[in-house]
mmCIF file of C-alpha atoms and ligand atoms in Angstrom:
data_model
loop_
_atom_site.group_PDB
_atom_site.id
_atom_site.type_symbol
_atom_site.label_atom_id
_atom_site.label_comp_id
_atom_site.label_asym_id
_atom_site.label_seq_id
_atom_site.Cartn_x
_atom_site.Cartn_y
_atom_site.Cartn_z
ATOM 1 C CA MET A 1 -34.045 -64.943 49.889
ATOM 2 C CA THR A 2 -33.137 -64.109 53.427
ATOM 3 C CA THR A 3 -36.026 -64.219 55.361
ATOM 4 C CA HIS A 4 -36.404 -62.040 58.308
ATOM 5 C CA SER A 5 -35.763 -64.753 61.054
ATOM 6 C CA GLU A 6 -32.960 -66.031 59.140
ATOM 7 C CA GLN A 7 -31.244 -62.593 59.089
ATOM 8 C CA ALA A 8 -28.105 -62.480 61.340
ATOM 9 C CA PRO A 9 -28.504 -60.169 64.362
ATOM 10 C CA ARG A 10 -27.488 -57.005 63.917
ATOM 11 C CA PRO A 11 -24.562 -55.527 66.143
ATOM 12 C CA ARG A 12 -26.129 -53.209 69.059
ATOM 13 C CA ARG A 13 -25.707 -49.501 68.439
ATOM 14 C CA ALA A 14 -25.478 -47.521 71.338
ATOM 15 C CA THR A 15 -28.398 -45.327 71.683
ATOM 16 C CA PRO A 16 -27.508 -41.304 70.920
ATOM 17 C CA GLU A 17 -27.231 -39.291 74.051
ATOM 18 C CA ALA A 18 -30.004 -36.687 74.242
ATOM 19 C CA GLN A 19 -28.227 -33.642 73.708
ATOM 20 C CA PRO A 20 -28.604 -30.431 75.706
ATOM 21 C CA GLU A 21 -31.061 -27.326 74.674
ATOM 22 C CA GLY A 22 -29.063 -24.962 72.662
ATOM 23 C CA VAL A 23 -27.410 -27.377 70.364
ATOM 24 C CA PRO A 24 -26.775 -25.364 67.226
ATOM 25 C CA GLU A 25 -27.050 -25.917 63.436
ATOM 26 C CA LEU A 26 -23.631 -25.696 61.944
ATOM 27 C CA ARG A 27 -22.740 -24.187 58.571
ATOM 28 C CA ASP A 28 -22.925 -26.313 55.153
ATOM 29 C CA VAL A 29 -19.575 -26.424 54.231
ATOM 30 C CA GLU A 30 -17.657 -27.642 51.206
ATOM 31 C CA GLN A 31 -14.598 -29.892 51.579
ATOM 32 C CA HIS A 32 -11.762 -31.062 49.828
ATOM 33 C CA LEU A 33 -12.371 -28.893 46.502
ATOM 34 C CA ILE A 34 -8.321 -29.415 46.075
ATOM 35 C CA THR A 35 -6.978 -32.833 47.044
ATOM 36 C CA PRO A 36 -3.265 -33.531 47.538
ATOM 37 C CA ALA A 37 -3.158 -35.502 44.390
ATOM 38 C CA ALA A 38 -3.489 -32.388 42.618
ATOM 39 C CA PRO A 39 -2.672 -29.014 44.521
ATOM 40 C CA ALA A 40 -3.314 -25.420 43.391
ATOM 41 C CA ILE A 41 -1.051 -23.038 43.525
ATOM 42 C CA GLY A 42 -1.635 -20.032 45.768
ATOM 43 C CA ARG A 43 1.234 -16.831 45.956
ATOM 44 C CA VAL A 44 2.025 -15.030 49.537
ATOM 45 C CA VAL A 45 0.462 -11.332 49.367
ATOM 46 C CA GLU A 46 1.753 -10.771 52.569
ATOM 47 C CA THR A 47 3.760 -11.707 55.877
ATOM 48 C CA ARG A 48 4.204 -10.115 59.064
ATOM 49 C CA ILE A 49 5.236 -10.925 62.663
ATOM 50 C CA CYS A 50 1.975 -11.255 64.233
ATOM 51 C CA THR A 51 3.259 -11.190 67.932
ATOM 52 C CA ALA A 52 2.208 -8.431 70.329
ATOM 53 C CA SER A 53 6.138 -7.844 70.354
ATOM 54 C CA LYS A 54 9.029 -8.617 67.774
ATOM 55 C CA LYS A 55 10.630 -9.687 70.532
ATOM 56 C CA ALA A 56 8.631 -12.582 71.103
ATOM 57 C CA ALA A 57 10.179 -16.038 72.482
ATOM 58 C CA GLY A 58 8.608 -17.838 69.534
ATOM 59 C CA PHE A 59 8.647 -16.426 65.798
ATOM 60 C CA VAL A 60 4.854 -16.370 64.690
ATOM 61 C CA ARG A 61 3.618 -14.765 60.810
ATOM 62 C CA HIS A 62 0.577 -13.745 59.399
ATOM 63 C CA VAL A 63 0.858 -15.226 55.899
ATOM 64 C CA SER A 64 -1.581 -14.122 53.623
ATOM 65 C CA ILE A 65 -1.803 -16.011 50.211
ATOM 66 C CA ASP A 66 -3.363 -15.389 46.931
ATOM 67 C CA VAL A 67 -5.856 -18.336 46.034
ATOM 68 C CA SER A 68 -7.422 -16.496 43.321
ATOM 69 C CA GLY A 69 -8.049 -18.576 40.214
ATOM 70 C CA THR A 70 -8.060 -22.206 42.472
ATOM 71 C CA GLU A 71 -11.036 -23.975 43.653
ATOM 72 C CA LEU A 72 -10.264 -22.515 47.158
ATOM 73 C CA ALA A 73 -11.511 -18.837 46.133
ATOM 74 C CA GLY A 74 -14.801 -17.591 47.541
ATOM 75 C CA ARG A 75 -15.045 -21.649 48.921
ATOM 76 C CA PHE A 76 -13.643 -21.417 52.280
ATOM 77 C CA ARG A 77 -15.253 -20.613 55.289
ATOM 78 C CA ALA A 78 -14.615 -19.136 58.785
ATOM 79 C CA GLY A 79 -12.878 -21.930 61.071
ATOM 80 C CA GLN A 80 -12.082 -24.381 58.453
ATOM 81 C CA SER A 81 -8.072 -25.210 57.607
ATOM 82 C CA PHE A 82 -6.295 -25.425 54.301
ATOM 83 C CA GLY A 83 -3.304 -27.798 52.939
ATOM 84 C CA VAL A 84 0.263 -26.715 52.609
ATOM 85 C CA VAL A 85 2.636 -29.499 50.483
ATOM 86 C CA PRO A 86 6.227 -28.079 51.263
ATOM 87 C CA PRO A 87 8.567 -28.422 48.111
ATOM 88 C CA GLY A 88 10.989 -30.764 48.272
ATOM 89 C CA LEU A 89 11.496 -34.368 49.234
ATOM 90 C CA THR A 90 11.768 -36.226 53.006
ATOM 91 C CA ASP A 91 15.250 -37.708 53.924
ATOM 92 C CA ARG A 92 13.699 -40.539 52.114
ATOM 93 C CA GLY A 93 13.338 -39.639 49.126
ATOM 94 C CA ARG A 94 9.430 -39.217 48.932
ATOM 95 C CA PRO A 95 7.587 -36.029 48.996
ATOM 96 C CA HIS A 96 6.744 -34.370 51.723
ATOM 97 C CA LYS A 97 3.203 -34.744 53.047
ATOM 98 C CA LEU A 98 0.592 -31.759 53.295
ATOM 99 C CA ARG A 99 0.460 -29.960 56.577
ATOM 100 C CA LEU A 100 -2.972 -28.819 57.736
ATOM 101 C CA TYR A 101 -3.102 -24.598 58.578
ATOM 102 C CA SER A 102 -6.199 -22.977 60.057
ATOM 103 C CA ILE A 103 -7.400 -20.505 58.112
ATOM 104 C CA ALA A 104 -7.247 -16.991 59.914
ATOM 105 C CA SER A 105 -9.244 -14.537 57.629
ATOM 106 C CA PRO A 106 -13.454 -14.448 57.638
ATOM 107 C CA THR A 107 -15.025 -15.934 54.917
ATOM 108 C CA ARG A 108 -14.716 -12.683 52.933
ATOM 109 C CA GLY A 109 -10.742 -13.433 52.947
ATOM 110 C CA GLU A 110 -8.393 -10.636 53.829
ATOM 111 C CA ASP A 111 -9.403 -8.715 50.799
ATOM 112 C CA GLY A 112 -12.809 -8.680 51.442
ATOM 113 C CA GLN A 113 -13.728 -10.778 48.431
ATOM 114 C CA GLY A 114 -12.504 -14.590 49.282
ATOM 115 C CA GLN A 115 -9.668 -14.203 47.220
ATOM 116 C CA VAL A 116 -6.718 -14.127 49.677
ATOM 117 C CA LEU A 117 -6.927 -16.260 52.672
ATOM 118 C CA ALA A 118 -4.093 -15.867 55.606
ATOM 119 C CA THR A 119 -2.788 -18.311 58.172
ATOM 120 C CA THR A 120 -1.040 -18.015 61.500
ATOM 121 C CA VAL A 121 2.251 -19.551 61.680
ATOM 122 C CA LYS A 122 5.087 -20.359 64.404
ATOM 123 C CA ARG A 123 8.275 -21.645 63.524
ATOM 124 C CA THR A 124 8.656 -25.312 64.821
ATOM 125 C CA ILE A 125 12.323 -25.104 66.292
ATOM 126 C CA GLU A 126 13.243 -27.752 68.692
ATOM 127 C CA GLU A 127 15.861 -29.859 69.818
ATOM 128 C CA HIS A 128 16.204 -34.016 68.762
ATOM 129 C CA TRP A 129 15.424 -35.322 72.381
ATOM 130 C CA ASP A 130 17.869 -38.295 71.637
ATOM 131 C CA ASP A 131 20.938 -36.567 70.245
ATOM 132 C CA HIS A 132 20.201 -32.831 70.896
ATOM 133 C CA THR A 133 20.448 -31.590 66.693
ATOM 134 C CA LEU A 134 18.452 -29.045 65.637
ATOM 135 C CA LEU A 135 14.985 -29.963 64.494
ATOM 136 C CA LEU A 136 13.133 -27.432 62.305
ATOM 137 C CA GLY A 137 9.558 -28.205 61.295
ATOM 138 C CA VAL A 138 9.651 -28.450 57.318
ATOM 139 C CA ALA A 139 6.462 -26.716 56.375
ATOM 140 C CA SER A 140 6.560 -23.654 59.222
ATOM 141 C CA ASN A 141 9.792 -22.780 58.371
ATOM 142 C CA PHE A 142 9.084 -22.914 54.727
ATOM 143 C CA LEU A 143 5.919 -20.903 54.959
ATOM 144 C CA CYS A 144 7.807 -18.353 57.677
ATOM 145 C CA ASP A 145 10.774 -17.961 54.799
ATOM 146 C CA LEU A 146 8.242 -17.045 52.013
ATOM 147 C CA HIS A 147 8.383 -13.606 50.642
ATOM 148 C CA PRO A 148 5.568 -11.816 48.846
ATOM 149 C CA GLY A 149 5.111 -13.429 44.944
ATOM 150 C CA ALA A 150 6.480 -16.553 46.135
ATOM 151 C CA GLU A 151 4.080 -19.867 45.081
ATOM 152 C CA VAL A 152 2.940 -22.339 47.794
ATOM 153 C CA ALA A 153 1.251 -25.309 46.897
ATOM 154 C CA ILE A 154 -2.308 -25.788 48.680
ATOM 155 C CA THR A 155 -5.158 -28.226 49.288
ATOM 156 C CA GLY A 156 -8.667 -27.964 50.744
ATOM 157 C CA PRO A 157 -10.911 -26.636 52.405
ATOM 158 C CA ALA A 158 -11.132 -28.801 55.246
ATOM 159 C CA GLY A 159 -13.105 -29.113 58.733
ATOM 160 C CA LYS A 160 -16.815 -29.259 58.996
ATOM 161 C CA ARG A 161 -17.234 -29.070 63.167
ATOM 162 C CA PHE A 162 -14.889 -26.228 63.992
ATOM 163 C CA VAL A 163 -17.105 -23.542 62.089
ATOM 164 C CA LEU A 164 -20.028 -21.075 63.259
ATOM 165 C CA PRO A 165 -23.434 -21.891 63.522
ATOM 166 C CA LYS A 166 -25.595 -21.093 60.261
ATOM 167 C CA ASP A 167 -27.177 -18.300 62.014
ATOM 168 C CA PRO A 168 -24.041 -16.991 64.290
ATOM 169 C CA GLY A 169 -26.625 -14.444 65.999
ATOM 170 C CA ALA A 170 -28.392 -17.417 67.640
ATOM 171 C CA HIS A 171 -25.974 -18.120 69.703
ATOM 172 C CA ASP A 172 -23.540 -16.388 72.466
ATOM 173 C CA TYR A 173 -19.668 -17.504 72.472
ATOM 174 C CA VAL A 174 -16.431 -18.617 74.702
ATOM 175 C CA PHE A 175 -13.646 -19.098 72.674
ATOM 176 C CA PHE A 176 -10.175 -20.551 74.500
ATOM 177 C CA ALA A 177 -7.156 -20.526 72.187
ATOM 178 C CA THR A 178 -3.530 -21.158 72.701
ATOM 179 C CA GLY A 179 -0.723 -20.149 71.030
ATOM 180 C CA THR A 180 -1.704 -20.234 66.933
ATOM 181 C CA GLY A 181 -4.740 -21.977 68.095
ATOM 182 C CA VAL A 182 -6.134 -18.469 68.153
ATOM 183 C CA ALA A 183 -6.132 -18.410 64.194
ATOM 184 C CA PRO A 184 -9.753 -19.552 63.655
ATOM 185 C CA PHE A 185 -11.039 -17.364 66.284
ATOM 186 C CA ARG A 186 -9.722 -14.039 64.659
ATOM 187 C CA SER A 187 -11.260 -15.616 61.718
ATOM 188 C CA MET A 188 -14.626 -15.856 63.133
ATOM 189 C CA LEU A 189 -14.415 -12.660 65.201
ATOM 190 C CA LEU A 190 -13.798 -10.783 61.956
ATOM 191 C CA GLU A 191 -16.732 -12.514 60.117
ATOM 192 C CA MET A 192 -19.009 -11.750 63.212
ATOM 193 C CA LEU A 193 -17.873 -8.391 63.873
ATOM 194 C CA GLY A 194 -16.346 -7.158 60.804
ATOM 195 C CA ASP A 195 -19.615 -8.592 58.708
ATOM 196 C CA PRO A 196 -19.777 -5.333 56.517
ATOM 197 C CA GLY A 197 -24.069 -6.123 56.599
ATOM 198 C CA GLY A 198 -23.366 -4.883 60.560
ATOM 199 C CA PRO A 199 -21.982 -6.563 63.444
ATOM 200 C CA CYS A 200 -23.142 -9.958 64.772
ATOM 201 C CA PRO A 201 -24.838 -8.817 68.701
ATOM 202 C CA SER A 202 -23.519 -11.675 69.953
ATOM 203 C CA LYS A 203 -21.816 -12.054 73.287
ATOM 204 C CA ILE A 204 -18.529 -13.601 72.504
ATOM 205 C CA THR A 205 -15.242 -14.204 75.030
ATOM 206 C CA LEU A 206 -11.876 -14.890 73.692
ATOM 207 C CA VAL A 207 -9.493 -16.286 76.616
ATOM 208 C CA MET A 208 -6.005 -16.120 74.560
ATOM 209 C CA GLY A 209 -3.050 -17.995 76.279
ATOM 210 C CA ALA A 210 0.526 -17.621 75.622
ATOM 211 C CA PRO A 211 3.770 -18.161 77.616
ATOM 212 C CA TYR A 212 4.787 -14.770 77.821
ATOM 213 C CA ALA A 213 2.868 -11.129 77.584
ATOM 214 C CA THR A 214 5.174 -10.706 74.049
ATOM 215 C CA ASP A 215 3.796 -13.888 72.648
ATOM 216 C CA LEU A 216 0.212 -13.020 72.425
ATOM 217 C CA ILE A 217 -0.542 -13.460 68.985
ATOM 218 C CA TYR A 218 -2.709 -10.780 67.081
ATOM 219 C CA HIS A 219 -2.901 -8.495 70.251
ATOM 220 C CA GLN A 220 -2.987 -5.213 69.258
ATOM 221 C CA GLU A 221 -6.246 -6.158 66.662
ATOM 222 C CA LEU A 222 -8.252 -8.341 69.179
ATOM 223 C CA THR A 223 -8.103 -5.326 71.818
ATOM 224 C CA ALA A 224 -8.755 -2.513 69.022
ATOM 225 C CA LEU A 225 -11.783 -5.198 68.693
ATOM 226 C CA SER A 226 -12.770 -5.302 72.098
ATOM 227 C CA GLN A 227 -12.881 -1.937 72.589
ATOM 228 C CA THR A 228 -14.830 -1.295 69.347
ATOM 229 C CA HIS A 229 -17.373 -3.875 70.283
ATOM 230 C CA PRO A 230 -18.880 -3.697 73.847
ATOM 231 C CA ASN A 231 -19.890 -7.357 73.176
ATOM 232 C CA PHE A 232 -16.522 -9.007 72.649
ATOM 233 C CA THR A 233 -14.792 -9.528 75.890
ATOM 234 C CA TYR A 234 -11.071 -10.191 75.162
ATOM 235 C CA LEU A 235 -8.624 -11.825 78.208
ATOM 236 C CA THR A 236 -5.454 -13.037 78.366
ATOM 237 C CA ALA A 237 -3.536 -15.232 80.334
ATOM 238 C CA ILE A 238 0.271 -15.647 80.622
ATOM 239 C CA SER A 239 1.542 -18.952 81.628
ATOM 240 C CA ARG A 240 4.884 -18.109 82.663
ATOM 241 C CA GLU A 241 4.446 -14.633 84.206
ATOM 242 C CA ARG A 242 2.530 -12.653 86.422
ATOM 243 C CA GLN A 243 -1.055 -11.263 84.869
ATOM 244 C CA ASP A 244 -1.400 -7.201 84.703
ATOM 245 C CA ASP A 245 -4.847 -7.811 87.081
ATOM 246 C CA VAL A 246 -3.878 -11.118 89.012
ATOM 247 C CA ASP A 247 -0.377 -11.606 91.013
ATOM 248 C CA ARG A 248 0.337 -15.149 89.487
ATOM 249 C CA LYS A 249 0.871 -17.256 86.295
ATOM 250 C CA LEU A 250 -2.425 -18.524 84.212
ATOM 251 C CA TYR A 251 -3.518 -21.108 82.196
ATOM 252 C CA VAL A 252 -6.741 -20.345 80.179
ATOM 253 C CA GLN A 253 -8.887 -22.185 82.017
ATOM 254 C CA GLY A 254 -7.675 -19.948 85.130
ATOM 255 C CA ARG A 255 -9.705 -17.347 83.729
ATOM 256 C CA LEU A 256 -13.108 -19.109 84.761
ATOM 257 C CA GLU A 257 -11.778 -18.702 88.293
ATOM 258 C CA THR A 258 -10.551 -14.939 87.877
ATOM 259 C CA HIS A 259 -13.859 -14.032 85.932
ATOM 260 C CA ALA A 260 -16.347 -16.738 87.506
ATOM 261 C CA GLU A 261 -19.446 -13.961 87.224
ATOM 262 C CA HIS A 262 -18.726 -13.094 84.099
ATOM 263 C CA PHE A 263 -18.372 -16.891 83.035
ATOM 264 C CA GLY A 264 -21.143 -18.179 85.201
ATOM 265 C CA GLY A 265 -23.600 -16.007 83.560
ATOM 266 C CA LEU A 266 -22.581 -16.751 80.247
ATOM 267 C CA LEU A 267 -22.269 -20.458 80.584
ATOM 268 C CA ALA A 268 -25.698 -20.681 82.262
ATOM 269 C CA SER A 269 -27.321 -19.642 78.922
ATOM 270 C CA GLN A 270 -28.742 -22.183 76.751
ATOM 271 C CA ARG A 271 -27.513 -19.800 73.741
ATOM 272 C CA THR A 272 -23.713 -20.038 74.858
ATOM 273 C CA LEU A 273 -20.938 -22.498 72.778
ATOM 274 C CA ILE A 274 -17.923 -23.420 73.804
ATOM 275 C CA TYR A 275 -15.213 -23.602 70.999
ATOM 276 C CA VAL A 276 -11.420 -24.613 72.049
ATOM 277 C CA CYS A 277 -8.417 -24.679 70.004
ATOM 278 C CA GLY A 278 -4.698 -25.284 71.206
ATOM 279 C CA ILE A 279 -2.032 -27.069 72.357
ATOM 280 C CA ALA A 280 -3.569 -30.762 73.286
ATOM 281 C CA GLY A 281 -4.486 -30.923 76.860
ATOM 282 C CA MET A 282 -5.661 -27.625 77.167
ATOM 283 C CA GLU A 283 -9.228 -29.300 76.630
ATOM 284 C CA LEU A 284 -8.831 -31.196 79.826
ATOM 285 C CA GLY A 285 -7.624 -28.485 81.913
ATOM 286 C CA VAL A 286 -10.668 -26.526 80.537
ATOM 287 C CA PHE A 287 -13.201 -28.859 81.659
ATOM 288 C CA GLN A 288 -12.083 -29.328 84.501
ATOM 289 C CA GLY A 289 -12.186 -25.445 85.222
ATOM 290 C CA LEU A 290 -15.925 -25.725 83.879
ATOM 291 C CA ALA A 291 -16.760 -28.490 86.733
ATOM 292 C CA SER A 292 -15.482 -26.262 88.999
ATOM 293 C CA LEU A 293 -17.505 -23.119 88.174
ATOM 294 C CA LEU A 294 -20.617 -25.145 87.349
ATOM 295 C CA ASP A 295 -22.945 -26.985 89.517
ATOM 296 C CA ALA A 296 -23.918 -30.410 87.907
ATOM 297 C CA GLU A 297 -26.875 -29.104 85.638
ATOM 298 C CA GLY A 298 -24.930 -26.299 84.133
ATOM 299 C CA LEU A 299 -21.808 -28.918 83.870
ATOM 300 C CA ASP A 300 -24.015 -31.360 82.084
ATOM 301 C CA GLN A 301 -24.927 -28.653 79.354
ATOM 302 C CA TYR A 302 -21.313 -29.142 78.018
ATOM 303 C CA LEU A 303 -19.830 -31.990 79.433
ATOM 304 C CA ARG A 304 -21.669 -35.551 80.195
ATOM 305 C CA GLY A 305 -20.164 -38.911 81.629
ATOM 306 C CA GLU A 306 -21.261 -41.631 84.241
ATOM 307 C CA PRO A 307 -21.896 -40.149 87.964
ATOM 308 C CA GLU A 308 -18.683 -41.756 89.487
ATOM 309 C CA VAL A 309 -16.520 -40.450 86.706
ATOM 310 C CA MET A 310 -18.614 -36.505 86.988
ATOM 311 C CA GLY A 311 -18.258 -36.688 90.667
ATOM 312 C CA ASP A 312 -14.297 -36.549 90.953
ATOM 313 C CA ALA A 313 -12.893 -33.820 88.260
ATOM 314 C CA SER A 314 -9.593 -34.231 89.614
ATOM 315 C CA ALA A 315 -9.302 -37.714 88.706
ATOM 316 C CA TRP A 316 -10.067 -36.731 85.264
ATOM 317 C CA GLU A 317 -7.495 -37.981 82.656
ATOM 318 C CA ARG A 318 -7.415 -36.666 78.912
ATOM 319 C CA ARG A 319 -7.515 -40.222 77.496
ATOM 320 C CA MET A 320 -11.133 -40.273 79.213
ATOM 321 C CA ILE A 321 -12.184 -37.645 76.391
ATOM 322 C CA PRO A 322 -14.809 -38.540 74.445
ATOM 323 C CA ARG A 323 -15.776 -42.096 75.695
ATOM 324 C CA GLN A 324 -15.683 -41.629 79.400
ATOM 325 C CA LEU A 325 -15.803 -37.651 79.241
ATOM 326 C CA ARG A 326 -18.126 -36.521 76.524
ATOM 327 C CA PRO A 327 -18.323 -33.126 75.295
ATOM 328 C CA THR A 328 -21.914 -32.409 74.199
ATOM 329 C CA LYS A 329 -22.580 -30.793 70.595
ATOM 330 C CA ARG A 330 -22.442 -27.299 72.522
ATOM 331 C CA VAL A 331 -18.847 -27.970 72.352
ATOM 332 C CA MET A 332 -16.500 -27.622 69.632
ATOM 333 C CA LEU A 333 -12.710 -28.702 70.317
ATOM 334 C CA GLU A 334 -9.514 -28.689 68.113
ATOM 335 C CA VAL A 335 -6.412 -29.565 69.766
ATOM 336 C CA TYR A 336 -3.160 -30.942 68.196
HETATM 337 P P1 LIG B 401 3.724 -23.340 79.141
HETATM 338 O O1 LIG B 401 4.515 -23.468 78.339
HETATM 339 O O2 LIG B 401 4.469 -22.289 79.597
HETATM 340 O O3 LIG B 401 3.176 -24.514 79.752
HETATM 341 P P2 LIG B 401 2.588 -22.014 72.752
HETATM 342 O O4 LIG B 401 2.133 -22.585 71.345
HETATM 343 O O5 LIG B 401 2.955 -20.367 72.106
HETATM 344 O O6 LIG B 401 3.367 -22.293 73.048
HETATM 345 O O7 LIG B 401 1.710 -21.754 74.021
HETATM 346 C C1 LIG B 401 0.873 -22.426 74.302
HETATM 347 C C2 LIG B 401 0.442 -21.972 75.703
HETATM 348 O O8 LIG B 401 -0.101 -22.931 76.488
HETATM 349 C C3 LIG B 401 1.799 -21.693 76.474
HETATM 350 O O9 LIG B 401 1.376 -20.582 77.267
HETATM 351 C C4 LIG B 401 1.343 -22.880 77.504
HETATM 352 O O10 LIG B 401 2.148 -23.027 78.880
HETATM 353 C C5 LIG B 401 -0.027 -23.010 77.502
HETATM 354 N N1 LIG B 401 -0.133 -24.684 78.036
HETATM 355 C C6 LIG B 401 0.343 -25.770 78.066
HETATM 356 N N2 LIG B 401 -0.199 -26.814 78.381
HETATM 357 C C7 LIG B 401 -1.429 -26.417 78.358
HETATM 358 C C8 LIG B 401 -3.008 -26.866 79.216
HETATM 359 N N3 LIG B 401 -2.784 -28.140 79.514
HETATM 360 N N4 LIG B 401 -3.644 -26.480 79.307
HETATM 361 C C9 LIG B 401 -3.918 -24.853 79.188
HETATM 362 N N5 LIG B 401 -2.732 -24.161 78.563
HETATM 363 C C10 LIG B 401 -1.517 -25.146 78.515
#
């Protein structure tokens, strides 16, 4: 028997950081009901270009998949992802690994019954850096090539942190998206604003970033939602062209500057949560934008760090997240 005095000293755990007011209780969600070892079969029911213009620089499709009869039916939640296992083998003769795609539909699905989910897929078309041959992303091009009726091997759902709170109406929201990072926000917006039980009164602001205005994803749908719901503000940030309202190019964080009053008020509230989804690196710019907009007390609601780090936002680097720059539980990040 080991007496207390004989026990090896326990490794010291860092004391959990006291969190700010307004930390959300996130929804309980199910995960991994369908595993890669035994994927289920879904069937494509719709596929359409979902950029503002069909002549956009990138090819982005809204692909809807009927998952009825699988474990995903009725069990995915807004903000979660699902897996796609591309058919065929890799160059080395192994089966392709699954790729995760954000679900762009609300919990009630595209069909209102949770039987059809949609995702937002951008074709990956690049050049190999070493020999400048064409590189086509396996899963994205597979999905974008599919026609209605085609079968897709699917897994999931996945993700438990990038979801809405149990009581969505208890919070207000600032969403930052770049490119297909808008998918979970379409899902959450339709969940909150299109609820058949009545729209959620929360204040919601989405900042959507794209290279050109033609590349804005779900632009018509989001514009229409903002026109019918005064509590939803939709802002765009175009990175390679001037804006309609500002004579310069903008990344999403630039909207914290051009709309400082709007965001200042929203972010000062203890109800407000920040969600960031999209290109890796955008989270740093958003944090630096927050640091310019908010005073130390305001910033402390969303981001923490030692005083010498917090004092100079211009010296922040991405690798400092999450150890030296620690987002609080009022910030949800999904970057890739
Ligand atoms: P850019 O490529 O002009 O530098 P997409 O996924 O369709 O390519 O869109 C991604 C968008 O995110 C582009 O407008 C891109 O701008 C922008 N972007 C790239 N890096 C960052 C960053 N660090 N912070 C915010 N936005 C970024």
